Coordinates of C-alpha atoms in Angstrom, one line a residue:
M1 CA -16.3 -10.8 7.7
R2 CA -18.4 -7.7 6.8
A3 CA -19.1 -6.9 3.0
R4 CA -19.3 -3.3 1.9
T5 CA -22.4 -2.1 1.6
R6 CA -23.0 1.2 0.2
S7 CA -25.5 4.0 0.5
A8 CA -28.4 5.6 -2.3
R9 CA -26.6 8.7 -1.6
N10 CA -23.0 7.5 -2.5
R11 CA -22.1 4.1 -3.0
A12 CA -18.8 4.0 -2.7
V13 CA -18.4 3.1 0.5
V14 CA -16.3 0.2 1.0
L15 CA -16.1 -2.4 4.6
A16 CA -13.0 -4.5 4.9
A17 CA -12.4 -6.7 7.8
V18 CA -9.2 -9.4 7.9
A19 CA -10.4 -12.5 8.9
S20 CA -8.5 -15.0 10.9
L21 CA -5.7 -15.7 8.9
G22 CA -5.2 -19.3 10.2
A23 CA -8.2 -20.3 9.2
G24 CA -9.6 -22.2 6.1
L25 CA -6.8 -21.6 4.1
L26 CA -7.4 -22.4 0.4
A27 CA -5.4 -23.2 -2.5
G28 CA -5.5 -20.7 -5.1
C29 CA -6.0 -22.2 -9.4
A30 CA -3.8 -20.6 -11.9
D31 CA -3.4 -21.5 -15.2
D32 CA -0.2 -21.1 -16.0
G33 CA 0.8 -23.3 -19.2
G34 CA 0.4 -23.3 -22.7
D35 CA -0.1 -20.5 -25.1
D36 CA -2.6 -18.4 -26.2
N37 CA -4.8 -18.5 -29.2
G38 CA -6.1 -16.5 -31.5
S39 CA -3.9 -13.1 -30.1
S40 CA -3.0 -10.6 -32.1
S41 CA 1.3 -10.3 -32.6
S42 CA 3.2 -7.5 -31.8
G43 CA 7.0 -7.2 -29.9
A44 CA 10.0 -9.9 -31.7
G45 CA 8.4 -12.0 -33.9
D46 CA 5.3 -13.7 -33.0
R47 CA 5.4 -12.8 -29.3
T48 CA 2.1 -10.8 -28.0
T49 CA 3.5 -8.2 -26.2
I50 CA 1.3 -7.5 -22.9
T51 CA 1.2 -4.5 -21.3
L52 CA 1.3 -3.5 -17.6
G53 CA 0.6 -0.1 -16.3
L54 CA 1.5 0.4 -12.8
F55 CA 3.0 2.3 -9.9
G56 CA 5.4 2.5 -7.1
T57 CA 7.7 -0.5 -6.7
M58 CA 5.2 -3.2 -7.1
G59 CA 8.2 -6.1 -7.5
F60 CA 6.7 -8.1 -10.4
K61 CA 9.9 -8.0 -12.5
E62 CA 12.5 -8.0 -9.6
A63 CA 11.1 -11.2 -8.3
G64 CA 11.4 -12.5 -12.0
L65 CA 8.0 -13.8 -12.4
Y66 CA 8.1 -11.6 -15.9
A67 CA 10.5 -14.1 -17.1
E68 CA 9.4 -16.8 -15.1
Y69 CA 5.6 -16.5 -17.1
E70 CA 7.4 -15.6 -20.8
K71 CA 9.3 -19.2 -20.4
L72 CA 6.4 -20.5 -19.3
N73 CA 4.7 -19.5 -22.3
P74 CA 7.1 -18.7 -25.2
K75 CA 4.9 -16.7 -27.4
I76 CA 4.3 -13.8 -24.5
K77 CA 6.2 -10.8 -23.8
I78 CA 5.6 -8.7 -21.5
A79 CA 6.4 -5.1 -20.6
E80 CA 5.6 -2.6 -17.9
N81 CA 5.0 1.4 -17.5
V82 CA 6.0 2.6 -14.2
I83 CA 5.0 5.9 -12.6
E84 CA 6.7 6.6 -9.0
R85 CA 3.6 7.4 -7.4
N86 CA 0.4 6.8 -7.8
E87 CA -1.2 10.7 -7.3
N88 CA 0.8 10.9 -10.9
Y89 CA -0.2 7.9 -12.1
Y90 CA -3.9 8.0 -11.1
P91 CA -5.6 10.6 -12.6
P92 CA -4.2 10.3 -16.0
L93 CA -5.8 6.5 -15.4
L94 CA -9.1 8.1 -14.7
N95 CA -9.0 9.9 -18.1
H96 CA -7.6 7.2 -20.1
L97 CA -11.0 5.2 -18.9
A98 CA -13.0 8.3 -19.5
T99 CA -12.2 8.2 -22.9
N100 CA -11.2 5.0 -23.0
S101 CA -8.2 5.1 -25.3
G102 CA -4.3 5.2 -24.5
L103 CA -5.1 1.8 -21.6
Q104 CA -2.4 -0.7 -21.2
D105 CA -3.9 -4.1 -21.8
V106 CA -3.3 -4.2 -17.5
Q107 CA -3.8 -1.3 -15.4
A108 CA -3.4 -1.4 -11.5
V109 CA -5.3 0.3 -8.8
E110 CA -4.3 1.5 -5.6
V111 CA -6.7 0.3 -2.6
A112 CA -7.7 4.3 -1.9
N113 CA -8.7 4.8 -5.2
I114 CA -10.8 1.0 -6.2
A115 CA -13.7 2.3 -4.4
E116 CA -14.2 5.1 -7.1
I117 CA -13.0 2.7 -9.8
V118 CA -15.5 0.3 -8.9
D119 CA -18.6 3.2 -8.7
T120 CA -17.6 4.5 -12.2
Q121 CA -15.6 2.7 -14.1
A122 CA -16.8 -0.6 -13.8
A123 CA -18.4 -1.0 -17.7
K124 CA -15.1 -0.2 -19.3
L125 CA -13.3 -3.1 -16.8
T126 CA -13.9 -6.8 -17.4
D127 CA -15.5 -9.3 -14.9
L128 CA -12.6 -10.9 -13.7
S129 CA -14.9 -13.4 -11.6
K130 CA -15.7 -15.0 -14.9
A131 CA -11.9 -15.7 -15.9
A132 CA -10.5 -19.4 -15.9
G133 CA -8.5 -20.4 -12.9
V134 CA -10.0 -17.5 -11.1
E135 CA -12.0 -18.3 -7.3
E136 CA -13.7 -15.9 -5.0
S137 CA -12.4 -18.0 -2.1
T138 CA -8.4 -17.7 -2.9
W139 CA -8.6 -13.9 -2.3
L140 CA -9.6 -12.8 1.5
D141 CA -12.7 -12.0 1.8
W142 CA -12.7 -8.2 1.9
K143 CA -9.5 -8.3 -0.6
W144 CA -11.8 -9.3 -3.2
K145 CA -15.2 -7.5 -2.6
Q146 CA -13.3 -4.4 -2.6
A147 CA -13.5 -4.6 -6.3
T148 CA -16.5 -6.4 -6.6
T149 CA -20.0 -4.6 -8.0
D150 CA -23.1 -4.6 -6.1
D151 CA -24.3 -6.6 -8.4
G152 CA -21.6 -9.5 -8.8
Q153 CA -18.8 -8.2 -10.9
T154 CA -15.0 -8.5 -10.4
I155 CA -13.1 -6.0 -11.9
G156 CA -10.0 -6.5 -10.0
L157 CA -7.7 -8.9 -8.4
G158 CA -5.7 -8.0 -5.4
T159 CA -1.9 -8.1 -5.6
D160 CA -1.2 -7.1 -1.8
V161 CA -2.1 -6.1 1.2
G162 CA -0.8 -3.8 3.8
P163 CA -0.6 -4.8 7.5
M164 CA 1.2 -2.2 9.2
A165 CA 4.7 -3.0 11.3
I166 CA 7.4 -0.2 12.4
C167 CA 10.9 -0.7 10.7
Y168 CA 13.4 1.1 12.8
R169 CA 17.6 1.2 12.4
K170 CA 19.3 -1.1 14.9
D171 CA 22.3 0.8 14.8
L172 CA 20.8 3.9 15.5
F173 CA 18.7 2.9 17.9
E174 CA 21.4 2.1 20.1
Q175 CA 23.2 5.0 19.7
A176 CA 20.6 6.8 21.3
G177 CA 20.1 4.7 24.3
L178 CA 17.4 2.9 22.6
P179 CA 16.6 -1.1 23.1
T180 CA 17.3 -2.6 19.5
D181 CA 15.9 -6.4 20.8
R182 CA 12.4 -6.5 18.2
D183 CA 10.1 -7.4 21.4
E184 CA 11.3 -5.0 23.6
V185 CA 11.2 -2.0 21.2
G186 CA 7.5 -3.0 20.8
K187 CA 7.1 -3.7 24.2
L188 CA 8.0 0.8 24.6
W189 CA 4.9 1.9 22.5
A190 CA 2.3 -1.0 22.7
G191 CA -1.0 0.7 22.3
S192 CA -0.6 4.3 21.9
W193 CA 0.5 6.5 19.2
E194 CA 1.3 8.8 22.1
K195 CA 3.7 6.4 23.8
F196 CA 5.8 6.1 20.2
V197 CA 5.9 9.6 20.3
D198 CA 7.6 10.2 23.8
V199 CA 10.3 7.1 22.3
G200 CA 10.9 9.7 19.8
R201 CA 11.5 12.0 22.3
D202 CA 13.5 10.1 24.2
Y203 CA 15.8 9.1 20.8
Q204 CA 15.8 12.9 19.7
E205 CA 18.1 13.2 23.3
K206 CA 20.5 11.1 22.2
A207 CA 19.9 11.2 18.6
P208 CA 23.3 10.5 16.3
A209 CA 23.8 14.3 14.6
G210 CA 22.0 14.8 11.6
T211 CA 18.9 12.3 12.6
T212 CA 15.3 12.1 13.4
F213 CA 13.1 9.4 14.8
M214 CA 10.9 9.3 11.8
D215 CA 11.2 9.9 8.0
S216 CA 8.4 12.4 7.7
P217 CA 5.0 13.8 8.8
G218 CA 3.1 12.1 6.2
G219 CA 4.6 8.3 7.3
L220 CA 3.5 9.1 10.8
L221 CA 0.1 10.7 10.1
N222 CA -0.6 8.0 7.5
A223 CA 0.5 4.7 10.1
V224 CA -1.6 6.7 12.9
L225 CA -5.2 6.9 10.9
G226 CA -4.1 3.7 8.9
S227 CA -5.1 2.2 12.5
E228 CA -8.7 3.7 12.5
S229 CA -11.8 1.2 11.8
E230 CA -13.7 4.9 10.9
K231 CA -11.2 7.4 8.8
F232 CA -12.4 9.9 6.2
Y233 CA -16.5 8.2 5.2
D234 CA -18.6 6.6 7.4
S235 CA -20.6 3.7 6.8
S236 CA -23.7 5.3 4.8
G237 CA -21.2 7.4 3.0
E238 CA -20.9 10.6 3.9
V239 CA -17.6 12.6 4.5
I240 CA -16.5 13.2 8.0
Y241 CA -13.2 14.0 8.0
K242 CA -13.4 16.6 9.7
T243 CA -15.8 15.7 12.2
N244 CA -14.4 12.9 13.4
P245 CA -12.2 13.6 16.3
A246 CA -10.0 10.6 15.3
I247 CA -8.7 12.4 12.6
K248 CA -8.0 15.3 14.5
T249 CA -6.3 13.9 17.6
G250 CA -3.8 11.9 15.1
F251 CA -3.1 15.2 13.1
D252 CA -2.3 17.3 16.1
L253 CA -0.2 14.5 17.7
T254 CA 1.8 14.3 13.8
A255 CA 2.1 18.3 14.2
K256 CA 3.4 18.0 17.6
A257 CA 6.1 15.4 16.8
A258 CA 7.3 17.4 13.6
E259 CA 7.2 20.9 15.6
E260 CA 9.8 18.8 18.4
G261 CA 11.7 18.5 15.3
L262 CA 11.2 14.0 15.9
L263 CA 10.1 14.0 12.2
G264 CA 12.1 14.6 8.9
K265 CA 10.9 16.9 6.6
Q266 CA 10.9 15.7 3.3
T267 CA 7.4 14.5 1.5
Q268 CA 7.4 10.7 0.8
F269 CA 8.0 9.4 -2.2
Q270 CA 9.8 12.5 -3.5
P271 CA 13.5 12.8 -4.4
A272 CA 15.2 14.4 -1.0
W273 CA 13.2 11.6 0.8
D274 CA 14.8 9.0 -1.4
T275 CA 18.2 10.6 -0.2
T276 CA 17.3 10.4 3.8
I277 CA 17.1 6.8 3.0
A278 CA 20.3 6.6 1.3
N279 CA 22.1 8.4 4.1
S280 CA 20.4 6.7 6.8
K281 CA 19.1 10.0 8.3
F282 CA 16.1 8.9 9.9
A283 CA 15.7 5.7 12.5
A284 CA 12.7 4.5 12.3
I285 CA 9.4 4.5 9.3
S286 CA 5.8 3.1 9.0
C287 CA 6.3 0.2 7.6
P288 CA 4.0 -2.3 5.8
P289 CA 5.3 -5.1 4.4
W290 CA 6.2 -3.1 0.7
M291 CA 8.0 -0.4 2.6
L292 CA 10.4 -3.2 2.7
G293 CA 11.1 -3.1 -1.1
T294 CA 11.3 0.4 -0.8
I295 CA 13.9 1.1 1.6
K296 CA 15.6 -1.7 0.2
G297 CA 15.6 0.2 -3.3
K298 CA 17.0 3.8 -2.4
S299 CA 19.9 2.1 0.7
K300 CA 23.0 2.1 0.0
P301 CA 24.5 -1.5 0.7
E302 CA 26.0 -0.8 3.8
S303 CA 22.8 -0.2 4.8
S304 CA 21.9 -3.9 4.4
G305 CA 21.0 -6.1 7.8
K306 CA 21.1 -2.9 9.9
W307 CA 16.7 -2.7 10.2
D308 CA 14.4 -4.5 12.3
V309 CA 11.2 -4.6 12.4
A310 CA 8.5 -4.5 15.7
V311 CA 5.2 -4.4 16.2
P312 CA 3.4 -0.9 15.4
P313 CA 1.9 0.5 18.6
K314 CA -1.6 -0.2 17.3
A315 CA -3.3 -3.1 14.2
G316 CA -3.6 -1.1 10.4
N317 CA -3.1 -1.6 7.2
W318 CA -1.8 0.9 4.6
G319 CA -1.5 0.2 1.1
G320 CA -2.8 -2.7 -1.3
T321 CA -3.4 -3.1 -5.1
F322 CA -5.5 -4.5 -7.8
L323 CA -5.2 -5.9 -11.5
T324 CA -7.5 -5.2 -14.0
V325 CA -7.7 -5.3 -17.0
P326 CA -9.4 -2.5 -19.4
K327 CA -11.7 -4.1 -22.0
S328 CA -10.2 -1.6 -25.0
G329 CA -7.0 -3.6 -24.6
K330 CA -5.5 -5.2 -27.8
H331 CA -5.0 -8.3 -25.8
V332 CA -8.0 -9.0 -22.8
A333 CA -7.7 -12.4 -23.0
E334 CA -3.8 -12.8 -22.7
A335 CA -3.8 -9.9 -19.9
T336 CA -6.4 -11.9 -17.8
K337 CA -4.9 -14.8 -18.2
L338 CA -1.2 -13.4 -17.4
I339 CA -2.6 -11.3 -13.9
T340 CA -4.4 -14.8 -12.7
W341 CA -1.0 -16.1 -12.5
L342 CA 0.8 -12.9 -11.3
T343 CA -2.3 -13.1 -8.1
A344 CA -2.0 -16.6 -7.9
P345 CA -0.6 -18.0 -4.1
E346 CA 2.6 -19.5 -5.5
Q347 CA 3.7 -16.1 -7.5
Q348 CA 2.1 -13.9 -4.3
A349 CA 4.2 -15.9 -2.0
K350 CA 7.5 -15.3 -4.3
L351 CA 6.9 -11.3 -4.7
F352 CA 6.7 -11.5 -0.9
S353 CA 10.5 -13.1 -0.6
V354 CA 11.9 -11.1 -2.7
Q355 CA 9.8 -7.7 -2.6
G356 CA 7.9 -7.7 0.5
N357 CA 4.8 -7.6 -0.9
F358 CA 2.3 -9.4 1.7
P359 CA 0.0 -11.8 -0.1
S360 CA -4.0 -10.5 -0.5
T361 CA -3.9 -14.8 -0.8
P362 CA -4.7 -17.2 2.3
A363 CA -3.3 -20.5 1.0
A364 CA 0.2 -17.6 0.5
Y365 CA 0.8 -18.3 4.2
T366 CA 2.0 -21.4 5.0
L367 CA 4.6 -21.6 1.8
P368 CA 7.4 -21.7 2.5
E369 CA 8.6 -18.1 1.3
V370 CA 6.4 -16.2 3.3
T371 CA 6.9 -18.4 6.3
G372 CA 11.0 -18.9 6.0
A373 CA 11.2 -15.4 4.9
K374 CA 13.7 -13.2 5.0
N375 CA 14.6 -9.2 3.8
E376 CA 18.5 -8.7 3.3
M377 CA 17.7 -5.1 4.5
T378 CA 16.0 -7.0 8.0
G379 CA 18.4 -9.6 8.5
D380 CA 17.4 -12.5 10.2
A381 CA 13.7 -11.1 10.8
P382 CA 10.9 -13.5 10.8
I383 CA 8.8 -11.4 8.3
G384 CA 6.5 -13.7 7.6
T385 CA 5.5 -14.1 10.7
I386 CA 5.8 -10.8 11.9
F387 CA 2.6 -9.7 9.2
G388 CA 0.8 -12.3 9.4
E389 CA 0.3 -11.6 13.0
A390 CA -0.4 -8.0 11.6
A391 CA -2.8 -8.7 9.6
K392 CA -4.9 -10.7 12.4
A393 CA -5.1 -7.5 13.9
I394 CA -5.8 -5.0 11.1
P395 CA -9.3 -3.4 12.2
V396 CA -12.8 -3.5 9.9
Q397 CA -12.1 -0.6 8.3
V398 CA -14.2 2.1 6.0
I399 CA -12.9 3.3 2.7
G400 CA -14.2 5.5 0.9
P401 CA -13.9 6.7 -3.0
K402 CA -11.8 10.1 -2.3
D403 CA -9.4 8.6 0.1
Q404 CA -6.4 9.7 -1.6
I405 CA -7.3 12.9 -1.9
I406 CA -8.0 13.6 1.3
M407 CA -4.5 11.3 2.8
Q408 CA -2.4 13.4 0.9
G409 CA -4.2 16.8 1.2
L410 CA -3.9 15.8 5.3
S411 CA 0.1 14.9 5.0
D412 CA 1.2 16.6 1.6
N413 CA -0.6 20.3 2.3
G414 CA -1.0 19.6 5.9
V415 CA 0.7 18.7 8.2
I416 CA 4.6 19.0 6.0
L417 CA 3.8 22.6 6.7
V418 CA 5.0 22.4 10.4
T419 CA 8.0 21.5 9.1
K420 CA 8.4 25.0 7.6
G421 CA 7.2 26.9 10.1
K422 CA 3.2 27.0 10.4
S423 CA 1.0 26.2 13.4
A424 CA -1.0 23.4 14.0
K425 CA -3.8 25.3 13.0
E426 CA -2.7 26.8 10.2
A427 CA -1.9 23.3 8.1
W428 CA -5.2 21.9 9.2
E429 CA -6.8 24.9 8.1
T430 CA -4.5 24.7 4.8
A431 CA -5.3 21.2 4.4
T432 CA -9.2 21.4 4.9
K433 CA -9.7 24.2 2.8
T434 CA -7.3 22.1 -0.1
I435 CA -9.1 18.6 0.3
D436 CA -12.6 20.8 0.4
N437 CA -11.7 22.3 -3.1
N438 CA -10.2 18.9 -4.5
L439 CA -14.0 17.0 -3.4
E440 CA -15.8 19.7 -5.3
K441 CA -14.4 18.9 -8.9

């Protein structure tokens, strides 16, 4: 394990490593019973309503965890406020934290934003390291450290991590003359994203009408860059995305694939992209575990069982979230108790079995909900084993405070432009100009 280090100039760089998942599995501690004392009341009768501000598809409700917690705690009612995309969720969250107003009892924070929150907003958030039932050893070491300040305050409890795989449509691969067995598919592109794009070229030669190899430029770029140990910042806190050759190489590879028509023309997580999932318009997608929940939520019933999961060309991580408790919330004690329960290994395992969010608590990896996990979209694929093995290989990664801004600029203001007729050079110039302008704000 490598702990996070920070320079005096920029203290918000996170060094994260994944340790062997099979060693030292420790049981988590979570108090999941009893009533809260001294809580103020809102909602129906004398029940206390705990509000959660979330983004995307975090799956707590879908997995039945709210209902289970409310049954265990009859005086508690849970209400969530969900915004579809993190880029629409996070800026208002920063504003609410800055003014210390308008905050939910629980606020989710995406991993790309956790360094900034730790460095600039920790004083507004509850130190969860002192909460009853919270033990540092419950979480992956690097996951815990990502939400911990230099003076030892831990302001977020990790929900999931995002070990990368490739989800693919077996029926579309077969129609294009490609193998469909997951082991054979993984061998096609083993060790190289260039090989992966070559497979895309083979697919496109015989592709079913109206389909592309991958869903989007942003999806490919996220996967390529997510497999690099050093991306946008170096370990001293310097912004290096323009000088890091791995970034430009990944950008140019993605732009080339877009130029050749191997990628869909959509921006991920927008309505038009949702439609491409529903209408089976692409054959493969960069697929951390949480993406299975997205695919499931956007697909038509006839797509059930037609997906499978293969190892990626190179191991990487994409995503992962934390739950925080603002000090200004109306129900701090109750909210802390709730998120301690939601992020315990048992609940993380249940969430994975239903929604596909891979646990950040190693004790969950041996629970039957993980080892025997299946997803209706991927049929009999042993997704718990596949993603567990992928997690073991995730490289040490440097995470900086503006990772989200840089990644969004490279994808939504960069490689996507190639699908609209811009050259790779023009797309790079537009992306870097947009990013630099945003970093200066």
